[in-house]
Short mmCIF file of C-alpha atoms in Angstrom, two decimals:
data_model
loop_
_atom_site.label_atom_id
_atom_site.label_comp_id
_atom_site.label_asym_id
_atom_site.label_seq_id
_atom_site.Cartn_x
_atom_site.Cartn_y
_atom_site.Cartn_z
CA UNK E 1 21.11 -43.81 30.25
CA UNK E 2 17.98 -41.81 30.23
CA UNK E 3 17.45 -38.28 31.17
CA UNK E 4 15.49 -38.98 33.90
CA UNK E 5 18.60 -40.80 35.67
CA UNK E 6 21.34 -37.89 35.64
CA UNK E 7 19.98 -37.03 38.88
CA UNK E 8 21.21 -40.37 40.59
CA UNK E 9 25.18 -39.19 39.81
CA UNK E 10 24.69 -35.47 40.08
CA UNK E 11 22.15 -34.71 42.40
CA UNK E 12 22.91 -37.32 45.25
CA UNK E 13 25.45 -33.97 46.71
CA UNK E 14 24.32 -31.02 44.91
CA UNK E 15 25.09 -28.95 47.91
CA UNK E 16 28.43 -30.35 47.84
CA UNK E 17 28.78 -29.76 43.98
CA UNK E 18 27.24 -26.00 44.36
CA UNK E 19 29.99 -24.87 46.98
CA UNK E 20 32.94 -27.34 46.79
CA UNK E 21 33.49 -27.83 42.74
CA UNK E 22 31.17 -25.33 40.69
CA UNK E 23 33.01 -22.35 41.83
CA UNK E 24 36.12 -23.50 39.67
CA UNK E 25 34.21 -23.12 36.65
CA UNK E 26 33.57 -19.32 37.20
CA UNK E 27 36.71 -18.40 34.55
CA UNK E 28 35.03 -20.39 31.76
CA UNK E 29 31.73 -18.89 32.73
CA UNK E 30 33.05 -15.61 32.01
CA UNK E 31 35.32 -16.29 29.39
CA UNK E 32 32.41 -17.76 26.90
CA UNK E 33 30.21 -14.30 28.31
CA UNK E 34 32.75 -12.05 27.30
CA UNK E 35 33.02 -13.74 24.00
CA UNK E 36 29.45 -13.84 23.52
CA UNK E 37 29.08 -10.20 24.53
CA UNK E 38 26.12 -11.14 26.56
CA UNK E 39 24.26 -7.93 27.56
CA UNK E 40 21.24 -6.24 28.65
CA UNK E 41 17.97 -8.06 27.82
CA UNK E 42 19.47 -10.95 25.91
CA UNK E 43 17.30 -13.86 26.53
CA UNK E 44 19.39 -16.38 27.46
CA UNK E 45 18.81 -20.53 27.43
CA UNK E 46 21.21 -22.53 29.68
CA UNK E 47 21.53 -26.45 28.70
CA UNK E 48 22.48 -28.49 31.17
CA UNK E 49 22.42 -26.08 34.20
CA UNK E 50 23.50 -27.62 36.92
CA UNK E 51 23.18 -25.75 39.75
CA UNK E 52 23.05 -22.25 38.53
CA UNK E 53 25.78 -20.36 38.70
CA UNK E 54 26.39 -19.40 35.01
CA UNK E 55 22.85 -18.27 34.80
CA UNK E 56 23.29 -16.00 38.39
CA UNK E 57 26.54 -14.53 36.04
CA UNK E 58 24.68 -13.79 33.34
CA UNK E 59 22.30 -12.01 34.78
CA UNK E 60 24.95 -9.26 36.47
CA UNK E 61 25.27 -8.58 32.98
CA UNK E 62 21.36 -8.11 31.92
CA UNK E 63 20.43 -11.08 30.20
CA UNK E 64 17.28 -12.59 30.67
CA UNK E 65 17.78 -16.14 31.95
CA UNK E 66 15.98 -19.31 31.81
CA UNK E 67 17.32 -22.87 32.26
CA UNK E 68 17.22 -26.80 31.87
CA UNK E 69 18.75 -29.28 33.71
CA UNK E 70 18.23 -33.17 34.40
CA UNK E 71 18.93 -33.37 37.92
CA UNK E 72 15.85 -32.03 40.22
CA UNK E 73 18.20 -31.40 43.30
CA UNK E 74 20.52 -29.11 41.37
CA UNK E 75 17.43 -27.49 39.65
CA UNK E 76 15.91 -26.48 43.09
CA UNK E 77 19.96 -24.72 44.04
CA UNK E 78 20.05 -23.04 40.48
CA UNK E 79 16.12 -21.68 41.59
CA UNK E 80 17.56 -20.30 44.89
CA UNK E 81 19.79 -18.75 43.62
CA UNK E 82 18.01 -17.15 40.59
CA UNK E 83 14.44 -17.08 41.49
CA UNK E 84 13.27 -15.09 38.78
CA UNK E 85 14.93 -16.76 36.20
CA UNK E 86 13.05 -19.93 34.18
CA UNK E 87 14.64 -22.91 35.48
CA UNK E 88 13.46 -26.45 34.78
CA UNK E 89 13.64 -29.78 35.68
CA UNK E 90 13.48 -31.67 31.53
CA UNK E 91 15.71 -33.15 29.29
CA UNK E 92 18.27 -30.82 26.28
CA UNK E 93 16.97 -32.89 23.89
CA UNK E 94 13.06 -32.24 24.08
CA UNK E 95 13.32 -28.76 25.22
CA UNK E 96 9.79 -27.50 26.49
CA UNK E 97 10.42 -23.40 24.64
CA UNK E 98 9.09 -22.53 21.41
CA UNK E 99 10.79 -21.81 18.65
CA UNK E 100 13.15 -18.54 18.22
CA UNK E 101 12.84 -18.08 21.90
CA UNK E 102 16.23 -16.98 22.27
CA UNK E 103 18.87 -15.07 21.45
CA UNK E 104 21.92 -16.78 22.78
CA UNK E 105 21.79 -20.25 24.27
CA UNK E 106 25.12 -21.55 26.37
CA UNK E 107 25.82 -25.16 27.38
CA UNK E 108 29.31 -25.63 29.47
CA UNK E 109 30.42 -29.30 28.85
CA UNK E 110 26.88 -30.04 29.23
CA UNK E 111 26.94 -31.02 25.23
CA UNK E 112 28.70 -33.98 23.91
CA UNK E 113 29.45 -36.53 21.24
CA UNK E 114 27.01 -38.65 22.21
CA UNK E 115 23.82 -35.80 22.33
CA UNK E 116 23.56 -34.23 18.91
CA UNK E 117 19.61 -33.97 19.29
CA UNK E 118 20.42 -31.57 22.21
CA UNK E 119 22.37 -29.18 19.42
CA UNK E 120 18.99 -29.39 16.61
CA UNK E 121 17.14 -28.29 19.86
CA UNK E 122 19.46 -25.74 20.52
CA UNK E 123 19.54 -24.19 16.63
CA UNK E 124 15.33 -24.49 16.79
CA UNK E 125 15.02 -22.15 20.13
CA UNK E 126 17.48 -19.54 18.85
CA UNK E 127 16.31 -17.04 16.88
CA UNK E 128 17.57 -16.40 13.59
CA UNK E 129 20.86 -14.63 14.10
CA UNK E 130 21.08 -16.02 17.41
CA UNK E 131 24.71 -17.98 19.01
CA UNK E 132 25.20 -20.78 20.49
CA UNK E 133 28.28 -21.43 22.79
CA UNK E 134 29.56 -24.61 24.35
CA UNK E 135 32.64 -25.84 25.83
CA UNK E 136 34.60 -29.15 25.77
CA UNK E 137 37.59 -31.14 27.02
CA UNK E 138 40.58 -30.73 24.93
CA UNK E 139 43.76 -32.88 25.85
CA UNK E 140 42.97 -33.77 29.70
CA UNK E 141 45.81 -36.66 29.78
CA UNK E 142 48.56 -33.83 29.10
CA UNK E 143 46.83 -31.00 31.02
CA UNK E 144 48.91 -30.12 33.90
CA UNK E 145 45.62 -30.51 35.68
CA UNK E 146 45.28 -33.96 34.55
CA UNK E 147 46.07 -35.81 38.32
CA UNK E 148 43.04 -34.13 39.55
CA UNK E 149 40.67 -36.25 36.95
CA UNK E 150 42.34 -39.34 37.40
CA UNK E 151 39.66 -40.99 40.10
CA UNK E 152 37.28 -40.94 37.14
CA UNK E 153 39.29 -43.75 35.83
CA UNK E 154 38.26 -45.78 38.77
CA UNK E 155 34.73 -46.57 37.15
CA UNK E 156 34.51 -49.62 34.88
CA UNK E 157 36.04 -50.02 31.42
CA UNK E 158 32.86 -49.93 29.75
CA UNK E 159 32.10 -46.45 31.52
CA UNK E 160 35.86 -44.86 31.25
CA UNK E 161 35.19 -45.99 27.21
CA UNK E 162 31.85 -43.92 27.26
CA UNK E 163 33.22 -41.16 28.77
CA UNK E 164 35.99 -40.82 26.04
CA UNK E 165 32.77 -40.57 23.28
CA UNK E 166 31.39 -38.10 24.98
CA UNK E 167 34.77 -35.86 25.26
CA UNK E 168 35.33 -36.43 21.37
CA UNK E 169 34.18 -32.94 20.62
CA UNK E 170 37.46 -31.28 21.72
CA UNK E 171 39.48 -32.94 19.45
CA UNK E 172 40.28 -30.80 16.52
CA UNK E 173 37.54 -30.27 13.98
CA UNK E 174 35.43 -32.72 15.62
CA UNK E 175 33.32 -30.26 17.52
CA UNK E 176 33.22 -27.68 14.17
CA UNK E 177 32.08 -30.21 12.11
CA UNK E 178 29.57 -31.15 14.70
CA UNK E 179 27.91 -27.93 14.85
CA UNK E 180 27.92 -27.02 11.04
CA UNK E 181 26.27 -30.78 10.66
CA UNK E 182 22.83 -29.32 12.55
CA UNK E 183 22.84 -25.85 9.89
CA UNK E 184 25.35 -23.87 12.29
CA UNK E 185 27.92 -21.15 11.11
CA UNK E 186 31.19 -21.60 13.14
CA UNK E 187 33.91 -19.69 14.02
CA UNK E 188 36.95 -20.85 14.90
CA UNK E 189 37.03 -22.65 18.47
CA UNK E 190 39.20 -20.47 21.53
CA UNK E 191 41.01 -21.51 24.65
CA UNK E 192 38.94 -21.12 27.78
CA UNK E 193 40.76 -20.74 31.12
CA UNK E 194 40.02 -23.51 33.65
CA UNK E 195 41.52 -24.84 36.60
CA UNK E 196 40.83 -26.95 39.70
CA UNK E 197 41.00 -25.59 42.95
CA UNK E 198 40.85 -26.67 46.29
CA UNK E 199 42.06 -25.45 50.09
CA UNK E 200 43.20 -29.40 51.06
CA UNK E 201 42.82 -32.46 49.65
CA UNK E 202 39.81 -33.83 51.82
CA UNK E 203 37.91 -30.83 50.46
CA UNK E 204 39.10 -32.16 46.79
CA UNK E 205 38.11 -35.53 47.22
CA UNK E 206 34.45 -33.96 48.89
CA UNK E 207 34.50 -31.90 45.95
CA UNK E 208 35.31 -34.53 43.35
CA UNK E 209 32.51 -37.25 44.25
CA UNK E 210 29.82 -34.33 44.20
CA UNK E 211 30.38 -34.98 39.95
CA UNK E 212 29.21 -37.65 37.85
CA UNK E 213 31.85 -39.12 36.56
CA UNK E 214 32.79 -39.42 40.05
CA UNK E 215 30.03 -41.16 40.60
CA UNK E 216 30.56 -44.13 38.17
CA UNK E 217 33.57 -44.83 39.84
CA UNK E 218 31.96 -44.64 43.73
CA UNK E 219 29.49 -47.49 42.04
CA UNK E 220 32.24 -49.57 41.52
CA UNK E 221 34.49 -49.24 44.33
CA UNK E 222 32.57 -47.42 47.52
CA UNK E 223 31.99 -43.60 48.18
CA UNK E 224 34.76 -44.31 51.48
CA UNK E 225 37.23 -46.36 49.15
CA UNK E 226 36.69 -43.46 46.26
CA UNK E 227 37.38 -40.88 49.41
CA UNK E 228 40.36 -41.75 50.53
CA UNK E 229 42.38 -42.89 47.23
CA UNK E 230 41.07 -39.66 46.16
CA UNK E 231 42.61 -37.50 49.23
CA UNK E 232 45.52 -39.63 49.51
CA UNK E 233 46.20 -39.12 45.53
CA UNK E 234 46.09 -35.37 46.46
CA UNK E 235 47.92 -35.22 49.81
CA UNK E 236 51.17 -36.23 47.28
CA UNK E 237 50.27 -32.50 45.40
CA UNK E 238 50.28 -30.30 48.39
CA UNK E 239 52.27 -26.83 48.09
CA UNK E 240 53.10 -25.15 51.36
CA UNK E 241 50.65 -22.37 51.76
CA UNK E 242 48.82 -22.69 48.44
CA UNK E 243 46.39 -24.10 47.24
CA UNK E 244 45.54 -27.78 45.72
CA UNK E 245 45.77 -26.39 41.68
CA UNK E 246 45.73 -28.28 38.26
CA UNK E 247 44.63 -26.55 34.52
CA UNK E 248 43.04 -28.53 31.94
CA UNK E 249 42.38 -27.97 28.69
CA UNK E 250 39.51 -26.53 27.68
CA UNK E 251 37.64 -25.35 24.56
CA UNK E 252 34.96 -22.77 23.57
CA UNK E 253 32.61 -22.91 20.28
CA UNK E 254 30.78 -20.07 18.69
CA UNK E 255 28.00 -20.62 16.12
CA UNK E 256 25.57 -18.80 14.82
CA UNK E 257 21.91 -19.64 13.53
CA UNK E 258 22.06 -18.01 10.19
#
C-alpha cells in the first residue's frame, strides 16, 4: 500500500480517532518524553503523527515541534491543535527536512518491520548526537488487554498475516538489531505503560473503527457488522462502575545517531 492511501483507513473518522482512542496513548506519550528528557528548545520530528497529540505534549515541555503524517484529515486535527508547530501532509520515508534538522525525532508504533527506509530517514534528519525513540507491540495475544484487539482479526488472512510483519519489532532483539542495522547506537529497550480505555462499550467499538487495522476488517465484513460484534464482544467485559480497561504490552527504543 502506498503512502498516499493511509488516509482511506485512518482518516475516514479522525474526529472519532482524536477524542475516542488517541487519548489512551497519553501514558506512552509521556513515558518515551520522560525517557528522552525532552526539554526546552529541542527540535523535535514526529513520524507518523496522527492527529497530534504527542506533539501538543511535547511542546508543554519546550520542544520545538514539527510533524509528518500520511493521512490529510488527521494532519489538519494535529494543525488545530498545534498551529505553530510544522505539520505535514508526506510520507516517513521521503521526509521533506534537511539533514541534521533535529535533535530528537519520536515515532509511536508509527515504525515497523515492514518500513526500514522510514528509520535511514530518521538517522539522516537527526543531528549528530541526536535520539531517536519508537515504540512497538510486544506480546498482544497474552496482554491482559488482548480482548480489546481482537476485531482486528476480523480482516482477511492475508491482512491479519501483514499485520503480524509489521508488529515483528517487539519481539526480542528484533527491534535492536533493526535500529543498529541503519548506523544506530541502542540501549536496551523499556516497558511503556499502555492501556485501553473506554466509558461503555458502544464508545469502544466507535473508538475502535476510528483505527486502521480496524478498518481492514470493516472492508471485509461492514462498518454496522464490525459495530456491533465489536460492542457486543465488550458488553461481556463490563465492571460495575468502572470503566471498559485492558493493558497491552508495549515497548520503547532509544538510539542514538553517533
Amino acid at each position: 500500500m502506498s503512502w498516499e492511501m493511509v488516509d482511506e483507513g485512518w482518516g475516514r473518522r479522525a474526529s472519532e480517532f482524536a477524542t475516542l482512542s488517541e487519548p489512551a496513548n497519553t501514558r506512552e506519550y509521556l513515558c518515551v518524553h520522560q525517557h528522552l528528557g525532552v526539554t526546552q528548545g529541542d527540535r523535535l520530528l514526529d513520524m507518523a503523527c496522527g492527529a497530534g497529540l504527542a506533539i501538543e505534549l511535547a511542546a508543554i515541555r519546550g520542544a520545538v515541534c514539527a510533524g509528518i503524517d500520511a493521512s490529510n484529515r488527521l494532519v489538519a486535527v494535529a494543525q488545530d491543535r498545534s498551529p505553530s508547530a510544522d505539520i505535514r501532509v508526506g510520507d516517513m520515508e521521503a521526509l521533506p527536512w534537511e539533514d541534521g534538522s533535529f535533535d530528537i525525532v519520536t515515532s509511536f508504533r508509527g515504525i515497523w518491520g515492514t518500513t526500514t527506509k522510514a528509520v535511514e530517514e530518521a538517522h539522516r534528519v537527526l543531528r549528530p548526537g541526536g535520539k531517536l525513540a519508537m515504540t512497538c507491540w510486544g506480546n498482544v495475544g497474552k496482554s491482559p488487554g488482548a480482548w480489546m484487539m481482537a476485531p482486528f482479526q476480523w480482516a482477511t488472512e492475508e491482512k491479519v498475516r501483514h499485520q503480524a510483519d509489521m508488529v515483528s519489532l517487539g519481539r526480542p532483539g528484533v527491534g535492536e538489531a533493526f535500529l543498529a542495522d541503519q548506523g544506530f547506537e541502542v540501549a536496551e529497550r523499556f516497558e511503556v505503560p499502555f492501556c485501553f480505555e473506554y466509558p461503555d462499550p458502544k464508545t469502544y467499538a466507535r473508538g475502535l473503527a476510528a483505527t486502521g487495522p480496524a478498518y481492514e476488517a470493516i472492508q471485509g465484513i461492514g462498518e454496522e457488522e464490525f459495530l456491533r460484534r465489536a460492542e457486543e464482544l465488550a458488553s461481556e467485559h463490563v465492571r460495575e462502575g468502572l470503566p471498559l480497561r485492558g493493558s497491552v504490552e508495549l515497548f520503547g527504543y532509544l538510539a542514538t545517531k553517533p
